[in-house]
XYZ file of N, CA, C and O in Angstrom:
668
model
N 101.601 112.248 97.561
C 102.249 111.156 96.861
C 103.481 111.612 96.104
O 104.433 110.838 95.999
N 103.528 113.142 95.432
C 104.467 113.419 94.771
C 105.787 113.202 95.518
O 106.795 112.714 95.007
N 105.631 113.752 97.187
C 106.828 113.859 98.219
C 106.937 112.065 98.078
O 107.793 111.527 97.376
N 106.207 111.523 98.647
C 106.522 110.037 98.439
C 107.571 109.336 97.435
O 108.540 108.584 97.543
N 106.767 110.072 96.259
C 107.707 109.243 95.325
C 108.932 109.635 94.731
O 109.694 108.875 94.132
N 109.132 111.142 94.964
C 110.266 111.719 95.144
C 111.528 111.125 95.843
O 112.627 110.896 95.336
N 111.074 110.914 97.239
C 111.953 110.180 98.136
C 112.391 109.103 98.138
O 113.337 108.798 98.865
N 111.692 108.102 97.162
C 111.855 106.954 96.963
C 112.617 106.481 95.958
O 113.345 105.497 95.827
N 112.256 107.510 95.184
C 113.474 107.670 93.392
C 114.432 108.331 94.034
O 115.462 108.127 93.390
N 114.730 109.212 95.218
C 116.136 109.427 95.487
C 116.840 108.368 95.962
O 117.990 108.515 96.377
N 116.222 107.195 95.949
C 116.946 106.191 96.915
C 117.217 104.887 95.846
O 116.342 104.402 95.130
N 118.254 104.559 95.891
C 118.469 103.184 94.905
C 118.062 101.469 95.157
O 118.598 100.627 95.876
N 117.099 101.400 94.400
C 117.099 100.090 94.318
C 116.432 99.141 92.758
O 115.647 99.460 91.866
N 116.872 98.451 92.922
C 116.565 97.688 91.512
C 115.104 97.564 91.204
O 114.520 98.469 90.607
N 114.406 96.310 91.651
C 113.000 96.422 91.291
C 111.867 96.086 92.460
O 110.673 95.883 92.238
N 112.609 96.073 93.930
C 111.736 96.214 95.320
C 112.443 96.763 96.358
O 113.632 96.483 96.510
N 111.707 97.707 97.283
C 112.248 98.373 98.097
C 111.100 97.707 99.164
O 109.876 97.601 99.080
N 112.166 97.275 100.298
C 110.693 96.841 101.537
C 110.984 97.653 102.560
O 112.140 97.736 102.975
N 109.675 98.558 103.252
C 109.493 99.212 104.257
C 108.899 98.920 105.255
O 108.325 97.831 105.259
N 108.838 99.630 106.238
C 108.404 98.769 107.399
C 107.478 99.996 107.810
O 108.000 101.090 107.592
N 105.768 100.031 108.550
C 104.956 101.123 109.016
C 105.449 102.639 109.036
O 105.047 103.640 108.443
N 106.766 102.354 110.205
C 107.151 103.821 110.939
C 107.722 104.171 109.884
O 107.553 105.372 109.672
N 108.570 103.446 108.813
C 109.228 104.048 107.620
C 108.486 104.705 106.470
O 108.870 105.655 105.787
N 107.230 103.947 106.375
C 106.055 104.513 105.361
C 105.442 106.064 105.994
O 105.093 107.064 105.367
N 105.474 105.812 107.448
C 104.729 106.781 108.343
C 105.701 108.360 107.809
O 105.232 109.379 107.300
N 107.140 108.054 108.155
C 108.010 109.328 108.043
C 107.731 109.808 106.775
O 107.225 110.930 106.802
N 107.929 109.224 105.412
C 107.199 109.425 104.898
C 106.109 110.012 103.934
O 106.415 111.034 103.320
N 105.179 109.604 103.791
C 103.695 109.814 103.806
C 102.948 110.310 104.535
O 101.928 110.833 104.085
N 103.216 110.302 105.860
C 102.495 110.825 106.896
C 101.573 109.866 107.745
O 100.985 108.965 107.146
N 101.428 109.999 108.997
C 100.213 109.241 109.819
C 99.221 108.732 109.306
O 98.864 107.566 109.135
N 98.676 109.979 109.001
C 97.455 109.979 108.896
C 97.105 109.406 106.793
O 95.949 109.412 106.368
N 98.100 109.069 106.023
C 97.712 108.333 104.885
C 97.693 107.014 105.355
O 96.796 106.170 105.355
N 99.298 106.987 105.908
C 98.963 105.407 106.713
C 98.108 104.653 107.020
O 98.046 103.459 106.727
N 97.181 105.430 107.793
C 96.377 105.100 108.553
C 94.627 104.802 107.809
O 93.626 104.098 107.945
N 95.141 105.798 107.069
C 93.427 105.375 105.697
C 94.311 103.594 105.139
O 93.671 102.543 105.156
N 95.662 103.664 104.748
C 95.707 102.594 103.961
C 95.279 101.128 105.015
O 94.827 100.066 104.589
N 95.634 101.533 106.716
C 95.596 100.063 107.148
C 94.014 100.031 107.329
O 93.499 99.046 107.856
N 93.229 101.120 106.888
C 91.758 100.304 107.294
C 91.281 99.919 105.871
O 90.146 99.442 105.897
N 91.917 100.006 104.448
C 91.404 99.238 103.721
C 91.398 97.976 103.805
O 91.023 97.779 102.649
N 91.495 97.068 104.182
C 91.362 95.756 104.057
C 89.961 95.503 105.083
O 89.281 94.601 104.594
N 89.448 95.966 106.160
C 88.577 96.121 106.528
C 87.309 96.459 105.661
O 86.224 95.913 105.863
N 87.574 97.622 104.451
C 86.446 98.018 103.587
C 86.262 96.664 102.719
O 85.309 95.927 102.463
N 87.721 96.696 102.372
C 87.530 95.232 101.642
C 86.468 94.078 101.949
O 85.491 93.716 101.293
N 86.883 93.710 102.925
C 85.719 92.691 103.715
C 83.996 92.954 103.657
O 83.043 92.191 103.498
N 84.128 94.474 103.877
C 82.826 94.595 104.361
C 82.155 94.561 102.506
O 81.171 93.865 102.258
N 82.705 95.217 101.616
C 82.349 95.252 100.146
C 82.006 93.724 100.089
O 80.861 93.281 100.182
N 83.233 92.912 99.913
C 82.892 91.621 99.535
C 81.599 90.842 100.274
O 80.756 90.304 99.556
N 81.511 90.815 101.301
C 80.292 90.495 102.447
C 78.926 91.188 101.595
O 77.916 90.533 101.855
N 78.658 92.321 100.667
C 78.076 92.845 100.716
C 77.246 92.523 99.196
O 76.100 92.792 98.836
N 78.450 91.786 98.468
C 77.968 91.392 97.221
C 78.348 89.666 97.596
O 79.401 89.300 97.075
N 77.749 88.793 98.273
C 78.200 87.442 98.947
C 78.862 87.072 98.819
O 78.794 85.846 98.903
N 80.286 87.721 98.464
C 81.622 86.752 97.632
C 82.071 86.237 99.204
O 82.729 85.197 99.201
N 81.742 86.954 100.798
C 82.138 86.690 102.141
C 81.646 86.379 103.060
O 81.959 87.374 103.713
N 80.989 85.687 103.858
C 79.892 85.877 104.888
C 80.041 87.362 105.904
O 81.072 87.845 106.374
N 78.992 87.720 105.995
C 79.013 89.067 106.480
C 79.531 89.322 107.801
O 79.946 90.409 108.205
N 79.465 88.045 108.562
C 79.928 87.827 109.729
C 81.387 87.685 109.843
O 81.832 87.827 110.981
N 82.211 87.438 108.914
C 83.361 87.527 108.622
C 83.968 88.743 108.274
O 83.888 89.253 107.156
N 84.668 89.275 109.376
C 85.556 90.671 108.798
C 86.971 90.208 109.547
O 87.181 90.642 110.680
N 87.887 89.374 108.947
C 89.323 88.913 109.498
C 89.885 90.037 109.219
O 91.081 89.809 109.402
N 89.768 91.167 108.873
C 91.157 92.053 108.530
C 90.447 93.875 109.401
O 90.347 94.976 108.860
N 90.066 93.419 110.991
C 90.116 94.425 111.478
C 88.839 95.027 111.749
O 88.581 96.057 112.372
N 87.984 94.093 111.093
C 86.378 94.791 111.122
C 86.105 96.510 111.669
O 85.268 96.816 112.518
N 86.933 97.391 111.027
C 86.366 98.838 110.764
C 87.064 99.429 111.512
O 86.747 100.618 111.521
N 88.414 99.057 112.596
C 89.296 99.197 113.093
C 90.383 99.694 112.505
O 91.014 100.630 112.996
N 90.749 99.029 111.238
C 91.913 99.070 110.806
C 92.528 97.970 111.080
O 91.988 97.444 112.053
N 93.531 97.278 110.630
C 94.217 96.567 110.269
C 95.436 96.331 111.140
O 96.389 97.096 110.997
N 95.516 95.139 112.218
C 96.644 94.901 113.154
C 97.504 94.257 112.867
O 98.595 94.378 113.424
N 97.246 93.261 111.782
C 98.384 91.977 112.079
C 99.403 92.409 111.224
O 99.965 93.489 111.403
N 99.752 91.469 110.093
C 101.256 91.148 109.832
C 100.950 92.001 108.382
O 99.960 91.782 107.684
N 101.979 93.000 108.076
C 101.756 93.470 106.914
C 103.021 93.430 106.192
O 104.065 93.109 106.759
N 102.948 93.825 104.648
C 104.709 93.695 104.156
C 104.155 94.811 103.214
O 103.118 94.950 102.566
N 105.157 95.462 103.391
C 105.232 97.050 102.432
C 106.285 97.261 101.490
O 107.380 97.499 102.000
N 106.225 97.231 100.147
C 106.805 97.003 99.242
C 106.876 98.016 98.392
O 105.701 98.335 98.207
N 107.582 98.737 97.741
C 107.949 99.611 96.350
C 108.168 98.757 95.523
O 109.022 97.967 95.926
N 107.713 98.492 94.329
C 108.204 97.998 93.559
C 108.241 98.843 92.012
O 107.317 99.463 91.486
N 109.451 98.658 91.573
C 109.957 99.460 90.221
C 110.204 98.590 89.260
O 110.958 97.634 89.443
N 109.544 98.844 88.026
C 109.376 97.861 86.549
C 110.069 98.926 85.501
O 109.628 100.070 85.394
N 111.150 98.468 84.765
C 111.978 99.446 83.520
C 112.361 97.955 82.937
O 112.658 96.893 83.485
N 112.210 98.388 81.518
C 112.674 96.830 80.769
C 113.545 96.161 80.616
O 113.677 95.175 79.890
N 114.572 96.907 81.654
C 115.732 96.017 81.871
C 115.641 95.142 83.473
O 115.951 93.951 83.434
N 115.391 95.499 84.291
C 114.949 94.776 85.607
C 112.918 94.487 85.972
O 112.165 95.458 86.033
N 112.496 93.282 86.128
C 111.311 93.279 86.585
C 110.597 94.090 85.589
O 110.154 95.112 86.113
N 110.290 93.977 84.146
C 109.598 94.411 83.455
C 107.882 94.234 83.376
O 107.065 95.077 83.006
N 107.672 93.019 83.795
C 106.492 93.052 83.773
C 105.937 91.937 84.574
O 106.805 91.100 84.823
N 104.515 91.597 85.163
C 103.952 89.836 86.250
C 103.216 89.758 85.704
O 102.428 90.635 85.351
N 103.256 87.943 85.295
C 102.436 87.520 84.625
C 101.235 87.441 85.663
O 101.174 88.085 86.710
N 100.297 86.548 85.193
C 99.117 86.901 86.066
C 99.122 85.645 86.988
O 99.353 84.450 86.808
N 98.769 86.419 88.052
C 98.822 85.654 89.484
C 97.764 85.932 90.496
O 97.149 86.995 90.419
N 97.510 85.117 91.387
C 96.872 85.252 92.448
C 97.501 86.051 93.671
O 98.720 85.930 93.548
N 97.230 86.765 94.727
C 98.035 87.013 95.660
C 98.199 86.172 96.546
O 97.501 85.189 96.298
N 99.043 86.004 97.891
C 98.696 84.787 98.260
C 98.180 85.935 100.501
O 98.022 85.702 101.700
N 98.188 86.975 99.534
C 97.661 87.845 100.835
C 96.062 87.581 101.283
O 95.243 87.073 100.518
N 95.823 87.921 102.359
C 94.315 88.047 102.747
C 93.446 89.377 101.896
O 92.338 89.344 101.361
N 94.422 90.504 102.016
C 93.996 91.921 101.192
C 95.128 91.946 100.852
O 96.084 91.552 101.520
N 95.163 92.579 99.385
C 96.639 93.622 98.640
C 96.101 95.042 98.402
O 94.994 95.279 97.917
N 96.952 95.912 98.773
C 96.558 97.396 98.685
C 97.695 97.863 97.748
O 98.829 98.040 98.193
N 97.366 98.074 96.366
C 98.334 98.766 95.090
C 98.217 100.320 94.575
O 97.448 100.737 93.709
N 99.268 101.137 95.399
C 99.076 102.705 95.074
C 99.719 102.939 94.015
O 100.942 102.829 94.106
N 99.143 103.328 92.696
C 100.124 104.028 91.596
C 101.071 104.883 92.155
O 100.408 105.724 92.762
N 102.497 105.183 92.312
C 103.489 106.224 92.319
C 103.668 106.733 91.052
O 104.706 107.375 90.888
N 102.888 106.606 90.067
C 103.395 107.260 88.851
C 102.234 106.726 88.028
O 101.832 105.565 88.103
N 101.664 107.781 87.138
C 101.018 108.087 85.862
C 101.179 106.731 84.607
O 102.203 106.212 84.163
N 100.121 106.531 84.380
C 100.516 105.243 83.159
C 100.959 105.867 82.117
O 101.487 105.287 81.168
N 100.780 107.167 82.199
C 100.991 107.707 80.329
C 102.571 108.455 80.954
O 102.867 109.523 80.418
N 103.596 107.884 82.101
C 104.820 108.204 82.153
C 105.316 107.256 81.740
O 106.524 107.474 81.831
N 105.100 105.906 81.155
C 105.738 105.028 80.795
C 105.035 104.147 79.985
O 103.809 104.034 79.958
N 105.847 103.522 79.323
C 105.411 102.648 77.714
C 105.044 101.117 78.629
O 105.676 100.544 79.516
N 103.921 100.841 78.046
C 103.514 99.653 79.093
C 103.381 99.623 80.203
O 103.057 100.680 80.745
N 103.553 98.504 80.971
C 102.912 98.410 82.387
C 101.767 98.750 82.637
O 101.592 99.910 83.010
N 100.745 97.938 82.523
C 99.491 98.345 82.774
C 99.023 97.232 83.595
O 99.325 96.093 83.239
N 98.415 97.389 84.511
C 98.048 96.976 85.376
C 96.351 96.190 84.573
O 95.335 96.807 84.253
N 96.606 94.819 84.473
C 94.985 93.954 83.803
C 94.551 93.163 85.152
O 95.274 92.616 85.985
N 93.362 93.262 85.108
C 93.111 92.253 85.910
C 91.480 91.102 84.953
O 90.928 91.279 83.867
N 91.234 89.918 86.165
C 90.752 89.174 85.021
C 89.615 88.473 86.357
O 89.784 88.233 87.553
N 88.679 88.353 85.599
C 87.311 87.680 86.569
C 86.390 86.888 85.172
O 86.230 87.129 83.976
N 85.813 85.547 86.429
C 85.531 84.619 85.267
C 83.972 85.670 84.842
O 83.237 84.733 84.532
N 83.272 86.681 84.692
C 82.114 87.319 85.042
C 82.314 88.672 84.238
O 81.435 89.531 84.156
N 83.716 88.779 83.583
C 83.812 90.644 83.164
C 84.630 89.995 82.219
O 84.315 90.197 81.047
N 85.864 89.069 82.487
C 86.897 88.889 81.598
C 88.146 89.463 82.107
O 88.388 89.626 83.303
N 88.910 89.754 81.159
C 90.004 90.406 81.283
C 90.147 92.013 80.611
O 89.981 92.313 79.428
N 90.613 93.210 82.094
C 90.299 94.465 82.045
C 91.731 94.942 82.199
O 92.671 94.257 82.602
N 91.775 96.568 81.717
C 92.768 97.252 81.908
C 92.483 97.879 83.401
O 91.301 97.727 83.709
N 93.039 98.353 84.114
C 93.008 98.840 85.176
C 93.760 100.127 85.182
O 94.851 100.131 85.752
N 93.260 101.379 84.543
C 93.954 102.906 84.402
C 94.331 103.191 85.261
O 93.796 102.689 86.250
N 95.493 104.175 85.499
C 95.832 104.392 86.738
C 96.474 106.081 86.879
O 97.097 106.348 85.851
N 96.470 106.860 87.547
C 97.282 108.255 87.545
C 97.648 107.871 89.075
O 97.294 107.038 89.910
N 98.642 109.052 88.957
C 99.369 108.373 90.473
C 98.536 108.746 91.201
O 97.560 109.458 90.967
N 98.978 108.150 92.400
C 97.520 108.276 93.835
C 96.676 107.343 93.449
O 95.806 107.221 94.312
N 96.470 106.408 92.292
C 94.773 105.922 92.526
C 95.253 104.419 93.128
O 96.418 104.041 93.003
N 94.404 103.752 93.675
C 94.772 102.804 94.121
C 93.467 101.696 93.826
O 92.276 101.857 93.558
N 94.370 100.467 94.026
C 93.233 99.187 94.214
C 93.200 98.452 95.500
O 94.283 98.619 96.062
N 92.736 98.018 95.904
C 92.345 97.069 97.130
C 91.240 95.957 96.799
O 90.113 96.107 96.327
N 92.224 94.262 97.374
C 91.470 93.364 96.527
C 91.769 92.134 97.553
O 92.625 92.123 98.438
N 90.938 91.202 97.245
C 90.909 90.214 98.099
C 92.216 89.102 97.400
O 92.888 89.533 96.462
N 92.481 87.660 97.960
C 93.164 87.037 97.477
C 92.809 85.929 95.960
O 93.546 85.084 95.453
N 91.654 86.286 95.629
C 90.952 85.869 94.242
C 90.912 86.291 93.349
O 90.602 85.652 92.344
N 91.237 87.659 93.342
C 91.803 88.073 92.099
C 92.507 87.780 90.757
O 93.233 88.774 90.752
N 92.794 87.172 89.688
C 93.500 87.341 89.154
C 93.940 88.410 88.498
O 93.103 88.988 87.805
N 95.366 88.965 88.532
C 95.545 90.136 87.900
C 97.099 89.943 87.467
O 97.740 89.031 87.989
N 97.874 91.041 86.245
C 99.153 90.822 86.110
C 99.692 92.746 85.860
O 99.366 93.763 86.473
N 100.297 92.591 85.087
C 101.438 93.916 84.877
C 101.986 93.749 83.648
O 102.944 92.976 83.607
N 101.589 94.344 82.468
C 102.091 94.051 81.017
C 103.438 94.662 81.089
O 103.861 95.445 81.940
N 104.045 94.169 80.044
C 105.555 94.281 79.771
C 105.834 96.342 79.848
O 105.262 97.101 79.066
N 106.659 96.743 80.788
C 107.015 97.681 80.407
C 108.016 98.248 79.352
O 109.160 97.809 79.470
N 107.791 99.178 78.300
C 108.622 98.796 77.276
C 109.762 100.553 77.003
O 110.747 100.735 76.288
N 108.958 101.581 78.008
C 110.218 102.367 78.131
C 109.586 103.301 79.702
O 108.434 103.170 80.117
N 110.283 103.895 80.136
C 110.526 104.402 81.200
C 110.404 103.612 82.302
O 111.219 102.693 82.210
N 109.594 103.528 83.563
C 109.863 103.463 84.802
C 108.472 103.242 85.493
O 107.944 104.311 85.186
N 107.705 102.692 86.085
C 106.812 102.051 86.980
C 106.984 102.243 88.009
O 108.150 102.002 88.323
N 106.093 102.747 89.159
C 106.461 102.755 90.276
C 105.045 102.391 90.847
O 104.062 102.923 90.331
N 104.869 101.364 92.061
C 104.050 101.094 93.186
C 103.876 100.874 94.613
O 104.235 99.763 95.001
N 103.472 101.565 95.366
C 103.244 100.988 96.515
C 102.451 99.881 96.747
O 101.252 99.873 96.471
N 103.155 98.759 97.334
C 102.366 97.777 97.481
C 102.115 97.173 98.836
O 103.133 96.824 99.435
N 101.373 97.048 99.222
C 100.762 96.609 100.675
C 100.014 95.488 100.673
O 98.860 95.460 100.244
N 100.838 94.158 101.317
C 100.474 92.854 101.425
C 100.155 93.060 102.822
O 101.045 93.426 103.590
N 98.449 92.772 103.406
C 97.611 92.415 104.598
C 97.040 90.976 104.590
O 96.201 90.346 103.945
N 98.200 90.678 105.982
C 97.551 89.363 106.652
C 98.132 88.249 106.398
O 99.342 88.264 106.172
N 97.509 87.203 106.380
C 98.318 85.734 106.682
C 98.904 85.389 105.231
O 98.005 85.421 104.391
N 100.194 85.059 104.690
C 100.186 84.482 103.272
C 99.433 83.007 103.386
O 99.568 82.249 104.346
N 98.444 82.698 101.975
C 98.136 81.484 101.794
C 98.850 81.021 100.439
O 99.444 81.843 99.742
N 98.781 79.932 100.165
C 99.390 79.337 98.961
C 98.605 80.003 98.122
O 97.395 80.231 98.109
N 100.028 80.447 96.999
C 99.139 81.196 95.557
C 100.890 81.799 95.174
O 101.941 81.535 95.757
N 100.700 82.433 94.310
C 101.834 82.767 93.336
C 102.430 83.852 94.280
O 103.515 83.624 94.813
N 101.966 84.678 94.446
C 102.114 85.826 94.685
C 102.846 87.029 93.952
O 102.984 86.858 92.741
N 103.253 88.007 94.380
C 103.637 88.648 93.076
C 103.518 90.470 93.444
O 104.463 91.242 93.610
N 102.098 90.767 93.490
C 102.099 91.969 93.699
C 102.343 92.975 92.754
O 103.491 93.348 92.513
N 101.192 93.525 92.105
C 101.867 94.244 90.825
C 101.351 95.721 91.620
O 101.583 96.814 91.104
């Protein structure tokens, strides 16, 4: 991830960078790629597993990995551009969110998320850790208030109506 995010801070852009597979592939490598397109598959099978899905339902690849339509996103939060998302739904089938950077490298931005059953949580993060989540989620991105945010973000599957956002 360090090479990742290296390469990505050498490159300019305001507060989203969109990539496309073979571009993530060069890269990160194949073979990370390739763990990220079968999360949405785990996804399914988790949710199926605590009934939030019918079990018979695995739309995102059932243990294959992940074919259809994906959108690959960097996105960068500093308190002058895209500081912080309020809380939103995704409007993806799965979202896959890789920290590129350490929470304790920057003042704010913290990644909350919110369920009617727990409430509303912080979501810690060091770079490399990631989340993978269905489109029910609610979650946001608190105000960043000094340095720099960085995420990989991976939208899997059909958009449905919802905010979207992607933190």
């Amino acid at each position: 991830l360090a090479e990742l995010r290296d390469h990505l801070l050498a490159r300019s852009f305001s507060s989203s960078l969109t990539l496309d597979r073979d571009g993530l592939e060069r890269i990160a490598g194949a073979a990370a790629v390739a763990a990220l397109w079968r999360l949405p598959a785990a996804v399914a099978r988790a949710a199926a597993a605590v009934g939030a899905a019918p079990a018979a339902e695995e739309p995102l690849g059932g243990g294959r990995g992940f074919e259809g339509d994906v959108e690959v996103i960097v996105r960068r939060y500093v308190p002058g551009a895209r500081p912080w998302v309020p809380f939103h739904y995704d409007r993806a089938a799965c979202t896959v969110n890789v920290a590129l950077s350490d929470d304790e490298a920057h003042g704010g931005g913290v990644l909350l998320a919110y369920t009617a059953a727990r409430g509303a949580w912080a979501v810690g993060r060091r770079e490399g850790d990631g989340t993978a989540h269905g489109p029910c989620l609610l979650h946001a991105v608190t105000r960043v208030t000094a340095g720099a945010r960085y995420s990989l973000v991976l939208f899997f599957g059909p958009r449905r109506g919802g905010a979207g956002g992607g933190g």
